[in-house]
DNA sequence: GACCTCTTAGACAATGGCGTCTAGTTTTAC
DNA sequence: GTAAAACTAGACGCCATTGTCTAAGAGGTC
């Protein structure tokens, strides 16, 4: 019955949430002013207080909103990995590119990492759920994925959890500094970083592709 | 002539700097109040304004102070790596433990990472110098160290810069999440993380120790 | 003791942001 | 068309903080 109003309200809400995410991310919770958020959202200040009781309520809503988006995207990227990996190196590289581009280095990823550092101590419960559903889910899902690949004989891994964490770490190795300083990697940089990460990961955990075991393994493929 | 007075002033200055670092790190620049800094430093507010013209001046001084300490510590850890590495795995493990404990996961490291994220965009010049002298120096020094080890035949590396970044990334793989959430790793966790990192790094870039080239390399040492 | 510098505690105006309220306008529902 | 709901613009009180100023105290040298 209130469909139209809901749509109008919903648009306002999203506009407010987007603007608040922008301002909170740039300024931090304390320095962000409601007036600036209202200006960015092209909305009256009273409208914000109409939707959210106070500044902290708005902040919590923003974080939860971004968390939901980020989790959905993470799930999407994770489930896009092919079940039958025919070319492991290429498949992993595509996966790492997508992971970096859509989850780790994108707008929401930077927002969450930044906010969890600045306000994490002040809102432990808020980010604890993100910790479980975000990075926690990532490592467990990756761990399961690596276990599957190991069972197929494509990888040789003793500790799947450690390998999963190292996989993520390697995927970020080349981009960490850039993202720390606010930069956004280009597609070429993403591709290069992913290739470096996957190559090293496979050099550590990969198996020689052929059945002639004992032959020169991946290690000797270092070309220089 | 004013030697005693100078010492007293110096003590006050350090007390102020320490307190300000503490408060700035916890609250961020905007939310940190001069009164709280004064209270933590056990100093009158006027004394702070006596030493530093305004809040921003104090902030810059704090960041520079921490940067200097961090750089000195980094240099110390880097130069502690033995010239003649007899047992590469153990030497690297000790090195990673020291790196994490004294540079990356310690008080100053967390402070700089946090502040560079929260205030980096507002003070680009301030943290640009840290970027060069901190992480920049670390990767170049590590790159040189790896090149030295490769020349000795202990490692097989095609791109030293990439390997250096990956080394740091692996060193942080197990601790990243903990430090992101403000926790401090125990000695046992540091040891374990370092061992995992070095083992994987050597699995990727290591050389079989013996001269019987072509034999089963490190890859087969996976015990499970 | 006289003097000088640093420090302290507190008062002070000025600023700015938060959250409330009101009056007036637009949009939506029926 | 009308009524209800939502939005806008702006004023308002309140509070925290910044940075200045003043009067008094502490510690040192000569």
JSON list of C-alpha atoms in Angstrom, two decimals, chain B residues 66-209:
[
{"chain": "B", "resi": 66, "resn": "UNK", "atom": "CA", "xyz": [57.50, 7.63, 16.21]},
{"chain": "B", "resi": 67, "resn": "UNK", "atom": "CA", "xyz": [58.82, 7.45, 12.68]},
{"chain": "B", "resi": 68, "resn": "UNK", "atom": "CA", "xyz": [62.35, 8.06, 13.86]},
{"chain": "B", "resi": 69, "resn": "UNK", "atom": "CA", "xyz": [62.09, 5.37, 16.52]},
{"chain": "B", "resi": 70, "resn": "UNK", "atom": "CA", "xyz": [60.56, 2.92, 14.08]},
{"chain": "B", "resi": 71, "resn": "UNK", "atom": "CA", "xyz": [63.20, 3.53, 11.45]},
{"chain": "B", "resi": 72, "resn": "UNK", "atom": "CA", "xyz": [66.00, 3.09, 13.93]},
{"chain": "B", "resi": 73, "resn": "UNK", "atom": "CA", "xyz": [64.50, -0.18, 15.12]},
{"chain": "B", "resi": 74, "resn": "UNK", "atom": "CA", "xyz": [64.02, -1.39, 11.56]},
{"chain": "B", "resi": 75, "resn": "UNK", "atom": "CA", "xyz": [67.63, -0.64, 10.73]},
{"chain": "B", "resi": 76, "resn": "UNK", "atom": "CA", "xyz": [68.72, -2.48, 13.84]},
{"chain": "B", "resi": 77, "resn": "UNK", "atom": "CA", "xyz": [66.72, -5.57, 12.96]},
{"chain": "B", "resi": 78, "resn": "UNK", "atom": "CA", "xyz": [67.85, -5.54, 9.35]},
{"chain": "B", "resi": 79, "resn": "UNK", "atom": "CA", "xyz": [71.51, -5.29, 10.19]},
{"chain": "B", "resi": 80, "resn": "UNK", "atom": "CA", "xyz": [71.23, -8.09, 12.75]},
{"chain": "B", "resi": 81, "resn": "UNK", "atom": "CA", "xyz": [70.87, -10.69, 10.03]},
{"chain": "B", "resi": 82, "resn": "UNK", "atom": "CA", "xyz": [74.08, -12.75, 9.99]},
{"chain": "B", "resi": 83, "resn": "UNK", "atom": "CA", "xyz": [76.39, -12.31, 7.06]},
{"chain": "B", "resi": 84, "resn": "UNK", "atom": "CA", "xyz": [77.17, -15.99, 6.83]},
{"chain": "B", "resi": 85, "resn": "UNK", "atom": "CA", "xyz": [73.89, -17.79, 7.20]},
{"chain": "B", "resi": 86, "resn": "UNK", "atom": "CA", "xyz": [74.80, -21.31, 8.20]},
{"chain": "B", "resi": 87, "resn": "UNK", "atom": "CA", "xyz": [71.25, -22.52, 8.74]},
{"chain": "B", "resi": 88, "resn": "UNK", "atom": "CA", "xyz": [69.06, -20.51, 6.44]},
{"chain": "B", "resi": 89, "resn": "UNK", "atom": "CA", "xyz": [65.70, -21.65, 7.79]},
{"chain": "B", "resi": 90, "resn": "UNK", "atom": "CA", "xyz": [66.56, -20.92, 11.39]},
{"chain": "B", "resi": 91, "resn": "UNK", "atom": "CA", "xyz": [68.23, -17.64, 10.59]},
{"chain": "B", "resi": 92, "resn": "UNK", "atom": "CA", "xyz": [65.27, -16.46, 8.55]},
{"chain": "B", "resi": 93, "resn": "UNK", "atom": "CA", "xyz": [62.87, -17.57, 11.25]},
{"chain": "B", "resi": 94, "resn": "UNK", "atom": "CA", "xyz": [64.69, -15.60, 13.90]},
{"chain": "B", "resi": 95, "resn": "UNK", "atom": "CA", "xyz": [64.75, -12.65, 11.56]},
{"chain": "B", "resi": 96, "resn": "UNK", "atom": "CA", "xyz": [60.99, -12.83, 10.93]},
{"chain": "B", "resi": 97, "resn": "UNK", "atom": "CA", "xyz": [60.27, -13.10, 14.64]},
{"chain": "B", "resi": 98, "resn": "UNK", "atom": "CA", "xyz": [62.32, -10.02, 15.32]},
{"chain": "B", "resi": 99, "resn": "UNK", "atom": "CA", "xyz": [60.79, -8.17, 12.39]},
{"chain": "B", "resi": 100, "resn": "UNK", "atom": "CA", "xyz": [57.27, -8.88, 13.55]},
{"chain": "B", "resi": 101, "resn": "UNK", "atom": "CA", "xyz": [57.94, -8.33, 17.21]},
{"chain": "B", "resi": 102, "resn": "UNK", "atom": "CA", "xyz": [59.96, -5.15, 17.01]},
{"chain": "B", "resi": 103, "resn": "UNK", "atom": "CA", "xyz": [58.80, -3.45, 13.83]},
{"chain": "B", "resi": 104, "resn": "UNK", "atom": "CA", "xyz": [55.49, -4.65, 12.43]},
{"chain": "B", "resi": 105, "resn": "UNK", "atom": "CA", "xyz": [53.40, -5.77, 15.39]},
{"chain": "B", "resi": 106, "resn": "UNK", "atom": "CA", "xyz": [54.80, -3.52, 18.07]},
{"chain": "B", "resi": 107, "resn": "UNK", "atom": "CA", "xyz": [53.40, -0.32, 19.45]},
{"chain": "B", "resi": 108, "resn": "UNK", "atom": "CA", "xyz": [54.98, 2.01, 16.93]},
{"chain": "B", "resi": 109, "resn": "UNK", "atom": "CA", "xyz": [54.15, -0.16, 13.97]},
{"chain": "B", "resi": 110, "resn": "UNK", "atom": "CA", "xyz": [50.49, -0.29, 14.85]},
{"chain": "B", "resi": 111, "resn": "UNK", "atom": "CA", "xyz": [50.49, 3.43, 15.48]},
{"chain": "B", "resi": 112, "resn": "UNK", "atom": "CA", "xyz": [51.93, 4.25, 12.09]},
{"chain": "B", "resi": 113, "resn": "UNK", "atom": "CA", "xyz": [49.71, 1.88, 10.16]},
{"chain": "B", "resi": 114, "resn": "UNK", "atom": "CA", "xyz": [46.66, 3.20, 11.91]},
{"chain": "B", "resi": 115, "resn": "UNK", "atom": "CA", "xyz": [47.53, 6.84, 11.58]},
{"chain": "B", "resi": 116, "resn": "UNK", "atom": "CA", "xyz": [48.60, 6.56, 7.99]},
{"chain": "B", "resi": 117, "resn": "UNK", "atom": "CA", "xyz": [45.18, 5.19, 7.19]},
{"chain": "B", "resi": 118, "resn": "UNK", "atom": "CA", "xyz": [43.20, 7.70, 9.20]},
{"chain": "B", "resi": 119, "resn": "UNK", "atom": "CA", "xyz": [45.16, 10.86, 8.51]},
{"chain": "B", "resi": 120, "resn": "UNK", "atom": "CA", "xyz": [47.24, 9.92, 5.48]},
{"chain": "B", "resi": 121, "resn": "UNK", "atom": "CA", "xyz": [45.05, 11.82, 3.05]},
{"chain": "B", "resi": 122, "resn": "UNK", "atom": "CA", "xyz": [45.09, 14.90, 5.22]},
{"chain": "B", "resi": 123, "resn": "UNK", "atom": "CA", "xyz": [48.88, 15.00, 5.61]},
{"chain": "B", "resi": 124, "resn": "UNK", "atom": "CA", "xyz": [50.33, 13.51, 2.43]},
{"chain": "B", "resi": 125, "resn": "UNK", "atom": "CA", "xyz": [53.81, 15.00, 2.87]},
{"chain": "B", "resi": 126, "resn": "UNK", "atom": "CA", "xyz": [54.08, 13.72, 6.42]},
{"chain": "B", "resi": 127, "resn": "UNK", "atom": "CA", "xyz": [53.57, 10.08, 5.61]},
{"chain": "B", "resi": 128, "resn": "UNK", "atom": "CA", "xyz": [55.23, 10.15, 2.23]},
{"chain": "B", "resi": 129, "resn": "UNK", "atom": "CA", "xyz": [58.58, 10.37, 3.98]},
{"chain": "B", "resi": 130, "resn": "UNK", "atom": "CA", "xyz": [57.60, 7.44, 6.18]},
{"chain": "B", "resi": 131, "resn": "UNK", "atom": "CA", "xyz": [56.62, 5.46, 3.12]},
{"chain": "B", "resi": 132, "resn": "UNK", "atom": "CA", "xyz": [60.10, 5.94, 1.71]},
{"chain": "B", "resi": 133, "resn": "UNK", "atom": "CA", "xyz": [62.10, 5.46, 4.88]},
{"chain": "B", "resi": 134, "resn": "UNK", "atom": "CA", "xyz": [59.92, 2.74, 6.43]},
{"chain": "B", "resi": 135, "resn": "UNK", "atom": "CA", "xyz": [58.34, 0.18, 4.13]},
{"chain": "B", "resi": 136, "resn": "UNK", "atom": "CA", "xyz": [60.37, 1.39, 1.18]},
{"chain": "B", "resi": 137, "resn": "UNK", "atom": "CA", "xyz": [63.65, 0.85, 2.96]},
{"chain": "B", "resi": 138, "resn": "UNK", "atom": "CA", "xyz": [62.44, -2.50, 4.24]},
{"chain": "B", "resi": 139, "resn": "UNK", "atom": "CA", "xyz": [61.69, -3.91, 0.81]},
{"chain": "B", "resi": 140, "resn": "UNK", "atom": "CA", "xyz": [64.86, -2.59, -0.79]},
{"chain": "B", "resi": 141, "resn": "UNK", "atom": "CA", "xyz": [67.00, -3.88, 2.05]},
{"chain": "B", "resi": 142, "resn": "UNK", "atom": "CA", "xyz": [65.22, -7.22, 1.96]},
{"chain": "B", "resi": 143, "resn": "UNK", "atom": "CA", "xyz": [65.63, -7.32, -1.78]},
{"chain": "B", "resi": 144, "resn": "UNK", "atom": "CA", "xyz": [69.37, -6.83, -1.39]},
{"chain": "B", "resi": 145, "resn": "UNK", "atom": "CA", "xyz": [69.51, -9.49, 1.30]},
{"chain": "B", "resi": 146, "resn": "UNK", "atom": "CA", "xyz": [67.70, -11.99, -0.89]},
{"chain": "B", "resi": 147, "resn": "UNK", "atom": "CA", "xyz": [69.98, -11.17, -3.80]},
{"chain": "B", "resi": 148, "resn": "UNK", "atom": "CA", "xyz": [72.99, -11.88, -1.61]},
{"chain": "B", "resi": 149, "resn": "UNK", "atom": "CA", "xyz": [71.54, -15.24, -0.58]},
{"chain": "B", "resi": 150, "resn": "UNK", "atom": "CA", "xyz": [70.69, -16.07, -4.18]},
{"chain": "B", "resi": 151, "resn": "UNK", "atom": "CA", "xyz": [74.20, -15.29, -5.30]},
{"chain": "B", "resi": 152, "resn": "UNK", "atom": "CA", "xyz": [75.47, -17.74, -2.72]},
{"chain": "B", "resi": 153, "resn": "UNK", "atom": "CA", "xyz": [73.19, -20.35, -4.22]},
{"chain": "B", "resi": 154, "resn": "UNK", "atom": "CA", "xyz": [70.97, -20.64, -1.18]},
{"chain": "B", "resi": 155, "resn": "UNK", "atom": "CA", "xyz": [67.90, -19.30, -3.00]},
{"chain": "B", "resi": 156, "resn": "UNK", "atom": "CA", "xyz": [66.58, -19.34, -6.54]},
{"chain": "B", "resi": 157, "resn": "UNK", "atom": "CA", "xyz": [64.81, -16.07, -7.26]},
{"chain": "B", "resi": 158, "resn": "UNK", "atom": "CA", "xyz": [63.94, -14.41, -10.53]},
{"chain": "B", "resi": 159, "resn": "UNK", "atom": "CA", "xyz": [62.54, -11.10, -9.25]},
{"chain": "B", "resi": 160, "resn": "UNK", "atom": "CA", "xyz": [64.06, -9.94, -5.99]},
{"chain": "B", "resi": 161, "resn": "UNK", "atom": "CA", "xyz": [61.61, -7.10, -5.39]},
{"chain": "B", "resi": 162, "resn": "UNK", "atom": "CA", "xyz": [58.61, -9.36, -5.80]},
{"chain": "B", "resi": 163, "resn": "UNK", "atom": "CA", "xyz": [60.20, -11.95, -3.55]},
{"chain": "B", "resi": 164, "resn": "UNK", "atom": "CA", "xyz": [60.90, -9.31, -0.91]},
{"chain": "B", "resi": 165, "resn": "UNK", "atom": "CA", "xyz": [57.30, -8.15, -0.89]},
{"chain": "B", "resi": 166, "resn": "UNK", "atom": "CA", "xyz": [56.11, -11.72, -0.72]},
{"chain": "B", "resi": 167, "resn": "UNK", "atom": "CA", "xyz": [58.47, -12.40, 2.14]},
{"chain": "B", "resi": 168, "resn": "UNK", "atom": "CA", "xyz": [56.96, -9.58, 4.16]},
{"chain": "B", "resi": 169, "resn": "UNK", "atom": "CA", "xyz": [53.46, -10.65, 3.19]},
{"chain": "B", "resi": 170, "resn": "UNK", "atom": "CA", "xyz": [54.11, -14.23, 4.31]},
{"chain": "B", "resi": 171, "resn": "UNK", "atom": "CA", "xyz": [55.67, -13.00, 7.52]},
{"chain": "B", "resi": 172, "resn": "UNK", "atom": "CA", "xyz": [52.43, -11.21, 8.28]},
{"chain": "B", "resi": 173, "resn": "UNK", "atom": "CA", "xyz": [50.04, -13.83, 6.96]},
{"chain": "B", "resi": 174, "resn": "UNK", "atom": "CA", "xyz": [49.13, -15.39, 10.28]},
{"chain": "B", "resi": 175, "resn": "UNK", "atom": "CA", "xyz": [49.22, -12.20, 12.31]},
{"chain": "B", "resi": 176, "resn": "UNK", "atom": "CA", "xyz": [47.47, -9.77, 9.99]},
{"chain": "B", "resi": 177, "resn": "UNK", "atom": "CA", "xyz": [44.03, -10.43, 11.35]},
{"chain": "B", "resi": 178, "resn": "UNK", "atom": "CA", "xyz": [45.15, -10.22, 14.95]},
{"chain": "B", "resi": 179, "resn": "UNK", "atom": "CA", "xyz": [47.00, -6.95, 14.52]},
{"chain": "B", "resi": 180, "resn": "UNK", "atom": "CA", "xyz": [44.11, -5.54, 12.49]},
{"chain": "B", "resi": 181, "resn": "UNK", "atom": "CA", "xyz": [41.90, -6.06, 15.51]},
{"chain": "B", "resi": 182, "resn": "UNK", "atom": "CA", "xyz": [44.36, -4.59, 17.93]},
{"chain": "B", "resi": 183, "resn": "UNK", "atom": "CA", "xyz": [45.56, -7.81, 19.51]},
{"chain": "B", "resi": 184, "resn": "UNK", "atom": "CA", "xyz": [49.20, -8.48, 20.31]},
{"chain": "B", "resi": 185, "resn": "UNK", "atom": "CA", "xyz": [50.61, -11.89, 19.43]},
{"chain": "B", "resi": 186, "resn": "UNK", "atom": "CA", "xyz": [52.30, -14.00, 22.05]},
{"chain": "B", "resi": 187, "resn": "UNK", "atom": "CA", "xyz": [55.83, -15.28, 21.66]},
{"chain": "B", "resi": 188, "resn": "UNK", "atom": "CA", "xyz": [54.54, -18.71, 20.73]},
{"chain": "B", "resi": 189, "resn": "UNK", "atom": "CA", "xyz": [52.31, -17.25, 18.02]},
{"chain": "B", "resi": 190, "resn": "UNK", "atom": "CA", "xyz": [55.18, -15.17, 16.71]},
{"chain": "B", "resi": 191, "resn": "UNK", "atom": "CA", "xyz": [57.39, -18.23, 16.54]},
{"chain": "B", "resi": 192, "resn": "UNK", "atom": "CA", "xyz": [54.75, -20.31, 14.80]},
{"chain": "B", "resi": 193, "resn": "UNK", "atom": "CA", "xyz": [53.90, -17.60, 12.30]},
{"chain": "B", "resi": 194, "resn": "UNK", "atom": "CA", "xyz": [57.55, -17.09, 11.45]},
{"chain": "B", "resi": 195, "resn": "UNK", "atom": "CA", "xyz": [58.11, -20.80, 10.97]},
{"chain": "B", "resi": 196, "resn": "UNK", "atom": "CA", "xyz": [55.10, -21.11, 8.67]},
{"chain": "B", "resi": 197, "resn": "UNK", "atom": "CA", "xyz": [56.19, -18.11, 6.66]},
{"chain": "B", "resi": 198, "resn": "UNK", "atom": "CA", "xyz": [59.81, -19.19, 6.26]},
{"chain": "B", "resi": 199, "resn": "UNK", "atom": "CA", "xyz": [58.88, -22.76, 5.42]},
{"chain": "B", "resi": 200, "resn": "UNK", "atom": "CA", "xyz": [56.58, -21.69, 2.63]},
{"chain": "B", "resi": 201, "resn": "UNK", "atom": "CA", "xyz": [59.04, -19.09, 1.38]},
{"chain": "B", "resi": 202, "resn": "UNK", "atom": "CA", "xyz": [61.79, -21.67, 1.21]},
{"chain": "B", "resi": 203, "resn": "UNK", "atom": "CA", "xyz": [59.47, -24.15, -0.41]},
{"chain": "B", "resi": 204, "resn": "UNK", "atom": "CA", "xyz": [58.93, -21.59, -3.15]},
{"chain": "B", "resi": 205, "resn": "UNK", "atom": "CA", "xyz": [62.40, -20.10, -3.46]},
{"chain": "B", "resi": 206, "resn": "UNK", "atom": "CA", "xyz": [64.67, -22.53, -1.67]},
{"chain": "B", "resi": 207, "resn": "UNK", "atom": "CA", "xyz": [67.32, -24.79, -3.18]},
{"chain": "B", "resi": 208, "resn": "UNK", "atom": "CA", "xyz": [67.99, -28.38, -2.18]},
{"chain": "B", "resi": 209, "resn": "UNK", "atom": "CA", "xyz": [70.94, -28.19, 0.23]}
]
